XYZ file of C-alpha atoms in Angstrom:
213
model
C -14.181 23.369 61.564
C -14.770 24.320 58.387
C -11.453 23.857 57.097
C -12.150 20.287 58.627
C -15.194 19.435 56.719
C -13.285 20.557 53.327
C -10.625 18.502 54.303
C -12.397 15.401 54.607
C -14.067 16.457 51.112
C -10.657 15.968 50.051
C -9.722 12.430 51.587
C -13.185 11.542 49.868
C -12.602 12.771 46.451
C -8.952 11.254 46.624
C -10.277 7.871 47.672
C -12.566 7.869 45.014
C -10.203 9.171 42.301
C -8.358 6.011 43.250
C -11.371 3.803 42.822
C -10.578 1.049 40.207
C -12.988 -1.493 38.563
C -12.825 -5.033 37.815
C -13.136 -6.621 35.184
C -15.479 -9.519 36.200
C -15.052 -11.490 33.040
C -12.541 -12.734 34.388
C -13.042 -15.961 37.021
C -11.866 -15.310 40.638
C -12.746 -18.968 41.993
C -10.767 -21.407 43.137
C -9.587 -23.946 40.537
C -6.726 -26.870 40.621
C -4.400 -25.596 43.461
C -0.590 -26.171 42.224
C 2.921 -24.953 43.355
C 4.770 -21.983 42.128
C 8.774 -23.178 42.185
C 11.046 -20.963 44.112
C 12.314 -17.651 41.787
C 10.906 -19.512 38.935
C 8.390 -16.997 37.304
C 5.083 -18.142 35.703
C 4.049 -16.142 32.792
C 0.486 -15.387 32.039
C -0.099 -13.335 28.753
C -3.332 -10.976 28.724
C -4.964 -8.330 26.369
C -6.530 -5.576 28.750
C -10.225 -4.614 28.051
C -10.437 -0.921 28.439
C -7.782 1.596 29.071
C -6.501 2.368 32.946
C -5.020 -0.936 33.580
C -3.925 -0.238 37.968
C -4.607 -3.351 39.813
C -4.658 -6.993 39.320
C -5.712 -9.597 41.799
C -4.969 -12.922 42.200
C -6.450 -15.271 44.374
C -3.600 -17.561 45.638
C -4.018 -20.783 47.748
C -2.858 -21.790 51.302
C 0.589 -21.769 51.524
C 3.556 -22.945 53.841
C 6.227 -20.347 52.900
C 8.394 -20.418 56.749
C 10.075 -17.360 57.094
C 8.037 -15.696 54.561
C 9.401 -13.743 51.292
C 8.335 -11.453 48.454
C 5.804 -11.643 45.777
C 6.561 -9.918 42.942
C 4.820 -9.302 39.719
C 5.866 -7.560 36.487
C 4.357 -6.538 33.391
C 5.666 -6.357 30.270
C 4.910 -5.775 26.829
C 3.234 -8.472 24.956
C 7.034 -10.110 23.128
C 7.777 -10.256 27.236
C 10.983 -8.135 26.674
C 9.956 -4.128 28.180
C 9.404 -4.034 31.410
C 5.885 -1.804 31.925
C 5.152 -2.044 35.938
C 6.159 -3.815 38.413
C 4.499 -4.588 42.425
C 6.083 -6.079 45.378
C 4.393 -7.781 48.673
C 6.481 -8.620 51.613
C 4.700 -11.831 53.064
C 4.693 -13.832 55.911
C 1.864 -16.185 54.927
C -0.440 -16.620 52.176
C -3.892 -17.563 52.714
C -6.807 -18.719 50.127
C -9.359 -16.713 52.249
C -8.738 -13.857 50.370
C -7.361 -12.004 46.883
C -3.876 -10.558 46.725
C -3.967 -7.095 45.485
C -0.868 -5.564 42.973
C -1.316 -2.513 42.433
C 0.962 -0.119 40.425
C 0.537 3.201 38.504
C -2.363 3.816 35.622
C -1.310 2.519 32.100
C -3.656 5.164 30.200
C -3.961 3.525 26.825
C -3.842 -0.146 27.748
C -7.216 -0.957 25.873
C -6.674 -4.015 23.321
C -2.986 -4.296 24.536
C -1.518 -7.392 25.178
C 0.618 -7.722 28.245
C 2.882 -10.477 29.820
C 2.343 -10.608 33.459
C 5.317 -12.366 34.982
C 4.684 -13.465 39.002
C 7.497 -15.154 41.146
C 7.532 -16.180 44.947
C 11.110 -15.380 46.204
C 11.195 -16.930 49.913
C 13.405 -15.222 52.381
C 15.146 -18.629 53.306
C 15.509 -22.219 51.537
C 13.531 -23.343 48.756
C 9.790 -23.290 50.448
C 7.232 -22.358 47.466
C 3.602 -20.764 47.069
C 0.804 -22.176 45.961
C -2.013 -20.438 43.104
C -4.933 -21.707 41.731
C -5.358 -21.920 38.340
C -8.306 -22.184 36.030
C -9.827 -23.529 32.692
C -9.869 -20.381 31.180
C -11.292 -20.557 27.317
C -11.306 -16.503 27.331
C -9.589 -14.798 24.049
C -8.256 -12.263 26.358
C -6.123 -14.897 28.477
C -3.950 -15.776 25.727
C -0.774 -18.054 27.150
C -0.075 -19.420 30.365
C 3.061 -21.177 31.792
C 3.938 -22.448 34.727
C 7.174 -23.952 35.774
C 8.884 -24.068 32.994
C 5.592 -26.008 31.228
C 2.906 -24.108 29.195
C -0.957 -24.835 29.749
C -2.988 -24.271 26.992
C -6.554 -22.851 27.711
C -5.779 -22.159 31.159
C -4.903 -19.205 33.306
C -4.215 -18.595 37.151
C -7.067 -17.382 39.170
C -6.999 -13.512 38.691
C -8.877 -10.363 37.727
C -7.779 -7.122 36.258
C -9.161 -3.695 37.240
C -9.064 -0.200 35.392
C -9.152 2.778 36.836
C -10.589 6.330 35.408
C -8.359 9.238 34.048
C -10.183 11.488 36.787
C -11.831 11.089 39.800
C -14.930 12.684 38.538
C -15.044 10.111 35.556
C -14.847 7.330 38.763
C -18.005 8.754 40.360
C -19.563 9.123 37.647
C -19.368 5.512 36.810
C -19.653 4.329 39.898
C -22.943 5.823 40.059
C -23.541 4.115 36.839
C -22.934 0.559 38.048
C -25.136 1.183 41.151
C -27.755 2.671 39.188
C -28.937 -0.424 38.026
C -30.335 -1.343 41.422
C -31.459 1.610 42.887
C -35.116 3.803 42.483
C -35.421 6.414 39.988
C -34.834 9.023 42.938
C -31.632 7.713 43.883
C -30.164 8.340 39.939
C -28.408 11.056 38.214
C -29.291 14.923 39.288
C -31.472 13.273 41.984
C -28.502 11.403 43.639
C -26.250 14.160 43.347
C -28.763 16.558 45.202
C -28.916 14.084 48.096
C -25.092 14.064 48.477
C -24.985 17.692 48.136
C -28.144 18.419 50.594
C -26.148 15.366 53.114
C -22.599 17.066 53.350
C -24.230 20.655 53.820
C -25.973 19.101 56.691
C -23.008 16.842 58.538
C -21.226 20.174 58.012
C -23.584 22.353 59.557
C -24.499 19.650 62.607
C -20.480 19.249 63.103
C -20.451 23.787 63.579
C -23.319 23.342 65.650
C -21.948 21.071 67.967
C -18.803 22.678 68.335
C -20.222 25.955 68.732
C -22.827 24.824 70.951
């Protein structure tokens, strides 16, 4: 049982080492809904706020795609020429109820870079497109925007960038930070981390008693 308690220590620590933050500069809302053409890219240039660019999400709109299709986003540098990552969905619908998570591994030293974000709907049959909201966004860091084939000028699609620490430890640590400012002075720092400790010694011991029992 022991061996059980550690591992769960370990599914912990790993889901928090892949803990990522938003940036919330960025607006999430829904803006002017429009229609992405079939395997016609749009192209949304960015400069990332703070190294550990993993995951950007994008808040698309209700969409009649048929038989479904892929989503596909890729980053490149910021002439649009390198490909950095890339992140594929397989969808069968597309819903404005929720955000639309790409992931992809860390870029460590992404801080101040500029990036060209390149997202394309490819359906699995005919011509049926999706549909993304997009935003008046006056932001320096959203620095070009075109869709089909037309550029928008202080605007970008609905979507928010998240970073993600070089450790796990460095994740906890901020996280801790971020809830900090709403918690009592006994739920902070050394004080917090006593709790946890003093918690997981006890659902340890109550899980040996109750096998043992």
């Amino acid at each position: 049982m022991i061996a059980t308690a550690v591992l769960l220590l370990v599914i912990l620590f790993k889901l928090l080492g892949d803990w990522s933050f938003p940036d919330t500069s960025w607006p999430l809302e829904k803006g002017e809904k429009v229609k992405m053409e079939a395997n016609q890219p749009l192209v949304q240039k960015f400069t990332a706020s703070r190294d550990g660019l993993e995951r950007i999400k994008i808040l698309f709109a209700n969409s009649a795609i048929g038989d479904g299709g892929k989503l596909e986003m890729k980053i490149y540098d910021e002439t649009c020429s390198q490909l950095t990552r890339e992140s594929t969905l397989n969808v069968t619908s597309i819903s404005s109820g929720n955000t639309t998570d790409f992931t992809f591994s860390r870029i460590p030293d992404s801080k101040d870079q500029a990036f060209c974000l390149n997202l394309a709907y490819k359906p699995q049959k005919g011509t049926k497109s999706a549909s993304i909201f997009i935003l008046d966004n006056p932001s320096p860091q959203s620095q070009y925007f075109r869709l089909n084939g037309q550029e928008r000028p202080g605007q970008s699609i609905s979507m928010r960038p998240a970073y993600q620490n070089a450790s796990g430890w460095q994740n906890i640590i901020e996280l801790d930070q971020r809830i900090s400012q709403y918690k009592p002075w006994l739920l902070k720092g050394p004080y917090l981390l006593v709790i946890v400790f003093l918690f997981v010694i006890f659902a340890i011991s109550a899980v040996i008693l109750l096998i043992t029992w």
